[in-house]
Amino acid sequence: MGVLSEKIVADIKALLSRYPSKQAVTLPALHMVQDELRCVPLEAIREIADLLDLAPSEVHDTMSFYGIFRDEQHKLGKTRLWVCRGLACAIRGGEDTLATLCDKLHVKPGGTTPDGQITVEFAECIGVCEGAPAVLIDDRGRPDVTPDKVDGLLAELRR
């Protein structure tokens, strides 16, 4: 039995007709795996490669090119919290928000809390410039997250 669920395998196969080549399905397949498993295990790389008729090294190359994928030793927490460091957010205190989050969660940027609940990362821009400083909670933008609002945000995320 592999690490990919039947649903992920079916979803990957369903994408094949929507892309110009099997190789083009690599990136969405990696996203599907990470969304479900909170990382992309080595065995998943092999299984994706088999499904797409690629060498595992080709799948791994795609995974390692992007800084968003995690291996088994660095699993994502239940919630992924991106803090924006783009120009607008930097000017309005984004670095202070990042520092406050890391301090309160006792992690460094890129780290996950010991309970596996929250991973804190930074991004150069999350596209919520009008609400700087902003964060991205999984796939949802949250504007105006200043250091004084961090406690409320963390309480909300831990519910």
mmCIF file of N, CA and C in Angstrom, residues 63-150:
data_model
loop_
_atom_site.group_PDB
_atom_site.id
_atom_site.type_symbol
_atom_site.label_atom_id
_atom_site.label_comp_id
_atom_site.label_asym_id
_atom_site.label_seq_id
_atom_site.Cartn_x
_atom_site.Cartn_y
_atom_site.Cartn_z
ATOM 1 N N MET A 63 9.713 19.623 -6.963
ATOM 2 C CA MET A 63 9.452 19.883 -5.547
ATOM 3 C C MET A 63 10.518 20.789 -4.938
ATOM 4 N N SER A 64 11.777 20.517 -5.225
ATOM 5 C CA SER A 64 12.850 21.284 -4.597
ATOM 6 C C SER A 64 13.028 22.670 -5.220
ATOM 7 N N PHE A 65 12.523 22.865 -6.442
ATOM 8 C CA PHE A 65 12.622 24.178 -7.084
ATOM 9 C C PHE A 65 11.788 25.218 -6.333
ATOM 10 N N TYR A 66 10.630 24.799 -5.861
ATOM 11 C CA TYR A 66 9.719 25.695 -5.148
ATOM 12 C C TYR A 66 9.961 25.569 -3.652
ATOM 13 N N GLY A 67 9.998 26.681 -2.965
ATOM 14 C CA GLY A 67 10.241 26.656 -1.524
ATOM 15 C C GLY A 67 9.010 26.372 -0.689
ATOM 16 N N ILE A 68 7.937 25.973 -1.306
ATOM 17 C CA ILE A 68 6.681 25.798 -0.576
ATOM 18 C C ILE A 68 6.415 24.364 -0.137
ATOM 19 N N PHE A 69 7.189 23.428 -0.670
ATOM 20 C CA PHE A 69 6.946 22.028 -0.345
ATOM 21 C C PHE A 69 7.838 21.569 0.794
ATOM 22 N N ARG A 70 7.302 20.691 1.624
ATOM 23 C CA ARG A 70 8.012 20.182 2.789
ATOM 24 C C ARG A 70 8.219 18.684 2.673
ATOM 25 N N ASP A 71 9.363 18.226 3.204
ATOM 26 C CA ASP A 71 9.617 16.786 3.262
ATOM 27 C C ASP A 71 9.144 16.255 4.615
ATOM 28 N N GLU A 72 9.324 14.955 4.824
ATOM 29 C CA GLU A 72 8.821 14.319 6.043
ATOM 30 C C GLU A 72 9.460 14.856 7.318
ATOM 31 N N GLN A 73 10.698 15.320 7.236
ATOM 32 C CA GLN A 73 11.376 15.827 8.425
ATOM 33 C C GLN A 73 10.912 17.231 8.801
ATOM 34 N N HIS A 74 10.182 17.900 7.905
ATOM 35 C CA HIS A 74 9.769 19.287 8.136
ATOM 36 C C HIS A 74 8.289 19.468 7.800
ATOM 37 N N LYS A 75 7.446 18.592 8.348
ATOM 38 C CA LYS A 75 6.018 18.632 8.051
ATOM 39 C C LYS A 75 5.404 19.973 8.433
ATOM 40 N N LEU A 76 4.414 20.354 7.661
ATOM 41 C CA LEU A 76 3.655 21.556 7.977
ATOM 42 C C LEU A 76 2.753 21.300 9.165
ATOM 43 N N GLY A 77 2.479 22.354 9.903
ATOM 44 C CA GLY A 77 1.481 22.264 10.953
ATOM 45 C C GLY A 77 0.094 22.204 10.343
ATOM 46 N N LYS A 78 -0.884 22.014 11.185
ATOM 47 C CA LYS A 78 -2.280 21.968 10.728
ATOM 48 C C LYS A 78 -2.634 23.255 9.991
ATOM 49 N N THR A 79 -2.115 24.379 10.468
ATOM 50 C CA THR A 79 -2.339 25.683 9.849
ATOM 51 C C THR A 79 -1.006 26.243 9.395
ATOM 52 N N ARG A 80 -0.982 26.736 8.155
ATOM 53 C CA ARG A 80 0.223 27.381 7.619
ATOM 54 C C ARG A 80 -0.028 28.882 7.610
ATOM 55 N N LEU A 81 0.807 29.610 8.320
ATOM 56 C CA LEU A 81 0.652 31.051 8.493
ATOM 57 C C LEU A 81 1.811 31.762 7.804
ATOM 58 N N TRP A 82 1.499 32.413 6.693
ATOM 59 C CA TRP A 82 2.509 33.171 5.952
ATOM 60 C C TRP A 82 2.428 34.627 6.384
ATOM 61 N N VAL A 83 3.551 35.220 6.716
ATOM 62 C CA VAL A 83 3.605 36.643 7.040
ATOM 63 C C VAL A 83 4.254 37.354 5.862
ATOM 64 N N CYS A 84 3.578 38.384 5.371
ATOM 65 C CA CYS A 84 4.072 39.095 4.202
ATOM 66 C C CYS A 84 5.233 40.018 4.574
ATOM 67 N N ARG A 85 6.274 39.969 3.727
ATOM 68 C CA ARG A 85 7.414 40.873 3.886
ATOM 69 C C ARG A 85 7.587 41.751 2.644
ATOM 70 N N GLY A 86 6.536 41.861 1.839
ATOM 71 C CA GLY A 86 6.576 42.741 0.674
ATOM 72 C C GLY A 86 6.740 44.185 1.123
ATOM 73 N N LEU A 87 6.994 45.063 0.188
ATOM 74 C CA LEU A 87 7.289 46.455 0.503
ATOM 75 C C LEU A 87 6.198 47.105 1.350
ATOM 76 N N ALA A 88 4.948 47.005 0.929
ATOM 77 C CA ALA A 88 3.862 47.656 1.680
ATOM 78 C C ALA A 88 3.791 47.117 3.108
ATOM 79 N N CYS A 89 3.891 45.814 3.260
ATOM 80 C CA CYS A 89 3.820 45.214 4.598
ATOM 81 C C CYS A 89 5.053 45.553 5.425
ATOM 82 N N ALA A 90 6.218 45.573 4.779
ATOM 83 C CA ALA A 90 7.449 45.918 5.499
ATOM 84 C C ALA A 90 7.370 47.341 6.049
ATOM 85 N N ILE A 91 6.879 48.263 5.238
ATOM 86 C CA ILE A 91 6.762 49.663 5.661
ATOM 87 C C ILE A 91 5.784 49.797 6.825
ATOM 88 N N ARG A 92 4.759 48.954 6.851
ATOM 89 C CA ARG A 92 3.713 49.069 7.876
ATOM 90 C C ARG A 92 3.902 48.091 9.030
ATOM 91 N N GLY A 93 5.093 47.468 9.154
ATOM 92 C CA GLY A 93 5.394 46.671 10.342
ATOM 93 C C GLY A 93 5.312 45.165 10.193
ATOM 94 N N GLY A 94 5.360 44.654 8.979
ATOM 95 C CA GLY A 94 5.287 43.217 8.769
ATOM 96 C C GLY A 94 6.384 42.438 9.469
ATOM 97 N N GLU A 95 7.582 42.988 9.489
ATOM 98 C CA GLU A 95 8.696 42.298 10.174
ATOM 99 C C GLU A 95 8.426 42.187 11.675
ATOM 100 N N ASP A 96 7.824 43.227 12.252
ATOM 101 C CA ASP A 96 7.478 43.174 13.677
ATOM 102 C C ASP A 96 6.395 42.131 13.942
ATOM 103 N N THR A 97 5.445 42.017 13.011
ATOM 104 C CA THR A 97 4.406 40.985 13.137
ATOM 105 C C THR A 97 5.035 39.605 13.097
ATOM 106 N N LEU A 98 5.958 39.390 12.151
ATOM 107 C CA LEU A 98 6.649 38.102 12.058
ATOM 108 C C LEU A 98 7.415 37.808 13.340
ATOM 109 N N ALA A 99 8.148 38.779 13.829
ATOM 110 C CA ALA A 99 8.932 38.582 15.054
ATOM 111 C C ALA A 99 8.029 38.276 16.245
ATOM 112 N N THR A 100 6.915 38.976 16.348
ATOM 113 C CA THR A 100 5.982 38.752 17.456
ATOM 114 C C THR A 100 5.382 37.351 17.386
ATOM 115 N N LEU A 101 4.949 36.943 16.198
ATOM 116 C CA LEU A 101 4.409 35.589 16.034
ATOM 117 C C LEU A 101 5.432 34.535 16.429
ATOM 118 N N CYS A 102 6.633 34.684 15.913
ATOM 119 C CA CYS A 102 7.683 33.701 16.222
ATOM 120 C C CYS A 102 7.985 33.672 17.716
ATOM 121 N N ASP A 103 8.035 34.840 18.330
ATOM 122 C CA ASP A 103 8.323 34.918 19.760
ATOM 123 C C ASP A 103 7.226 34.232 20.577
ATOM 124 N N LYS A 104 5.979 34.514 20.258
ATOM 125 C CA LYS A 104 4.873 33.950 21.026
ATOM 126 C C LYS A 104 4.703 32.451 20.804
ATOM 127 N N LEU A 105 5.075 31.980 19.613
ATOM 128 C CA LEU A 105 4.943 30.553 19.309
ATOM 129 C C LEU A 105 6.228 29.771 19.585
ATOM 130 N N HIS A 106 7.298 30.485 19.936
ATOM 131 C CA HIS A 106 8.591 29.864 20.223
ATOM 132 C C HIS A 106 9.123 29.080 19.031
ATOM 133 N N VAL A 107 9.047 29.700 17.856
ATOM 134 C CA VAL A 107 9.573 29.103 16.634
ATOM 135 C C VAL A 107 10.363 30.166 15.868
ATOM 136 N N LYS A 108 11.178 29.692 14.959
ATOM 137 C CA LYS A 108 11.851 30.577 14.014
ATOM 138 C C LYS A 108 11.030 30.574 12.728
ATOM 139 N N PRO A 109 11.216 31.571 11.866
ATOM 140 C CA PRO A 109 10.508 31.519 10.581
ATOM 141 C C PRO A 109 10.783 30.185 9.875
ATOM 142 N N GLY A 110 9.721 29.568 9.405
ATOM 143 C CA GLY A 110 9.832 28.251 8.774
ATOM 144 C C GLY A 110 9.565 27.120 9.754
ATOM 145 N N GLY A 111 9.444 27.463 11.031
ATOM 146 C CA GLY A 111 9.253 26.437 12.055
ATOM 147 C C GLY A 111 7.797 26.135 12.350
ATOM 148 N N THR A 112 7.610 24.980 12.965
ATOM 149 C CA THR A 112 6.280 24.515 13.349
ATOM 150 C C THR A 112 6.240 24.362 14.863
ATOM 151 N N THR A 113 5.134 24.742 15.446
ATOM 152 C CA THR A 113 4.989 24.627 16.900
ATOM 153 C C THR A 113 5.123 23.159 17.311
ATOM 154 N N PRO A 114 5.619 22.920 18.531
ATOM 155 C CA PRO A 114 5.811 21.535 18.990
ATOM 156 C C PRO A 114 4.545 20.682 18.939
ATOM 157 N N ASP A 115 3.376 21.325 19.080
ATOM 158 C CA ASP A 115 2.125 20.560 19.028
ATOM 159 C C ASP A 115 1.658 20.298 17.595
ATOM 160 N N GLY A 116 2.435 20.774 16.615
ATOM 161 C CA GLY A 116 2.114 20.528 15.219
ATOM 162 C C GLY A 116 0.933 21.329 14.690
ATOM 163 N N GLN A 117 0.543 22.371 15.402
ATOM 164 C CA GLN A 117 -0.648 23.124 15.010
ATOM 165 C C GLN A 117 -0.371 24.246 14.004
ATOM 166 N N ILE A 118 0.731 24.970 14.178
ATOM 167 C CA ILE A 118 0.956 26.163 13.351
ATOM 168 C C ILE A 118 2.378 26.181 12.822
ATOM 169 N N THR A 119 2.511 26.411 11.517
ATOM 170 C CA THR A 119 3.801 26.648 10.883
ATOM 171 C C THR A 119 3.832 28.120 10.493
ATOM 172 N N VAL A 120 4.889 28.816 10.883
ATOM 173 C CA VAL A 120 5.040 30.240 10.568
ATOM 174 C C VAL A 120 6.094 30.388 9.489
ATOM 175 N N GLU A 121 5.717 31.057 8.399
ATOM 176 C CA GLU A 121 6.650 31.300 7.309
ATOM 177 C C GLU A 121 6.504 32.745 6.848
ATOM 178 N N PHE A 122 7.407 33.163 5.983
ATOM 179 C CA PHE A 122 7.257 34.490 5.405
ATOM 180 C C PHE A 122 7.238 34.379 3.895
ATOM 181 N N ALA A 123 6.607 35.353 3.287
ATOM 182 C CA ALA A 123 6.528 35.427 1.831
ATOM 183 C C ALA A 123 6.876 36.853 1.427
ATOM 184 N N GLU A 124 7.375 37.012 0.229
ATOM 185 C CA GLU A 124 7.747 38.348 -0.220
ATOM 186 C C GLU A 124 6.535 39.191 -0.581
ATOM 187 N N CYS A 125 5.445 38.579 -0.998
ATOM 188 C CA CYS A 125 4.194 39.313 -1.222
ATOM 189 C C CYS A 125 3.068 38.295 -1.297
ATOM 190 N N ILE A 126 1.988 38.585 -0.595
ATOM 191 C CA ILE A 126 0.825 37.688 -0.633
ATOM 192 C C ILE A 126 -0.361 38.332 -1.341
ATOM 193 N N GLY A 127 -0.164 39.535 -1.872
ATOM 194 C CA GLY A 127 -1.200 40.183 -2.659
ATOM 195 C C GLY A 127 -2.307 40.852 -1.866
ATOM 196 N N VAL A 128 -2.035 41.206 -0.619
ATOM 197 C CA VAL A 128 -3.028 41.892 0.203
ATOM 198 C C VAL A 128 -2.442 43.253 0.619
ATOM 199 N N CYS A 129 -1.803 43.904 -0.328
ATOM 200 C CA CYS A 129 -1.053 45.135 -0.055
ATOM 201 C C CYS A 129 -1.913 46.239 0.559
ATOM 202 N N GLU A 130 -3.170 46.331 0.136
ATOM 203 C CA GLU A 130 -4.048 47.375 0.670
ATOM 204 C C GLU A 130 -4.357 47.165 2.145
ATOM 205 N N GLY A 131 -4.085 45.984 2.668
ATOM 206 C CA GLY A 131 -4.349 45.684 4.070
ATOM 207 C C GLY A 131 -3.089 45.453 4.871
ATOM 208 N N ALA A 132 -1.991 46.031 4.427
ATOM 209 C CA ALA A 132 -0.700 45.815 5.088
ATOM 210 C C ALA A 132 -0.732 46.303 6.536
ATOM 211 N N PRO A 133 -0.048 45.592 7.433
ATOM 212 C CA PRO A 133 0.638 44.318 7.237
ATOM 213 C C PRO A 133 -0.365 43.158 7.230
ATOM 214 N N ALA A 134 -0.113 42.209 6.356
ATOM 215 C CA ALA A 134 -1.066 41.129 6.140
ATOM 216 C C ALA A 134 -0.419 39.761 6.314
ATOM 217 N N VAL A 135 -1.261 38.777 6.551
ATOM 218 C CA VAL A 135 -0.816 37.386 6.628
ATOM 219 C C VAL A 135 -1.731 36.553 5.742
ATOM 220 N N LEU A 136 -1.255 35.381 5.428
ATOM 221 C CA LEU A 136 -2.043 34.409 4.685
ATOM 222 C C LEU A 136 -2.207 33.210 5.605
ATOM 223 N N ILE A 137 -3.441 32.878 5.913
ATOM 224 C CA ILE A 137 -3.739 31.734 6.775
ATOM 225 C C ILE A 137 -4.203 30.629 5.852
ATOM 226 N N ASP A 138 -3.334 29.647 5.644
ATOM 227 C CA ASP A 138 -3.534 28.633 4.627
ATOM 228 C C ASP A 138 -3.741 29.364 3.299
ATOM 229 N N ASP A 139 -4.927 29.448 2.778
ATOM 230 C CA ASP A 139 -5.150 30.128 1.494
ATOM 231 C C ASP A 139 -5.984 31.395 1.628
ATOM 232 N N ARG A 140 -6.158 31.886 2.839
ATOM 233 C CA ARG A 140 -7.005 33.058 3.063
ATOM 234 C C ARG A 140 -6.181 34.253 3.533
ATOM 235 N N GLY A 141 -6.309 35.357 2.805
ATOM 236 C CA GLY A 141 -5.605 36.575 3.194
ATOM 237 C C GLY A 141 -6.275 37.223 4.391
ATOM 238 N N ARG A 142 -5.472 37.772 5.289
ATOM 239 C CA ARG A 142 -5.980 38.486 6.469
ATOM 240 C C ARG A 142 -5.246 39.815 6.552
ATOM 241 N N PRO A 143 -5.951 40.919 6.351
ATOM 242 C CA PRO A 143 -5.310 42.225 6.412
ATOM 243 C C PRO A 143 -5.120 42.725 7.845
ATOM 244 N N ASP A 144 -4.263 43.740 7.953
ATOM 245 C CA ASP A 144 -4.098 44.514 9.189
ATOM 246 C C ASP A 144 -3.760 43.656 10.405
ATOM 247 N N VAL A 145 -2.757 42.788 10.253
ATOM 248 C CA VAL A 145 -2.316 41.967 11.382
ATOM 249 C C VAL A 145 -1.054 42.605 11.959
ATOM 250 N N THR A 146 -1.278 43.493 12.893
ATOM 251 C CA THR A 146 -0.186 44.191 13.566
ATOM 252 C C THR A 146 0.214 43.380 14.802
ATOM 253 N N PRO A 147 1.391 43.654 15.358
ATOM 254 C CA PRO A 147 1.826 42.891 16.533
ATOM 255 C C PRO A 147 0.815 42.880 17.676
ATOM 256 N N ASP A 148 0.085 43.967 17.867
ATOM 257 C CA ASP A 148 -0.883 44.006 18.960
ATOM 258 C C ASP A 148 -2.108 43.123 18.696
ATOM 259 N N LYS A 149 -2.264 42.629 17.473
ATOM 260 C CA LYS A 149 -3.390 41.745 17.137
ATOM 261 C C LYS A 149 -2.988 40.274 17.071
ATOM 262 N N VAL A 150 -1.721 39.993 17.337
ATOM 263 C CA VAL A 150 -1.222 38.616 17.231
ATOM 264 C C VAL A 150 -1.877 37.688 18.243
#
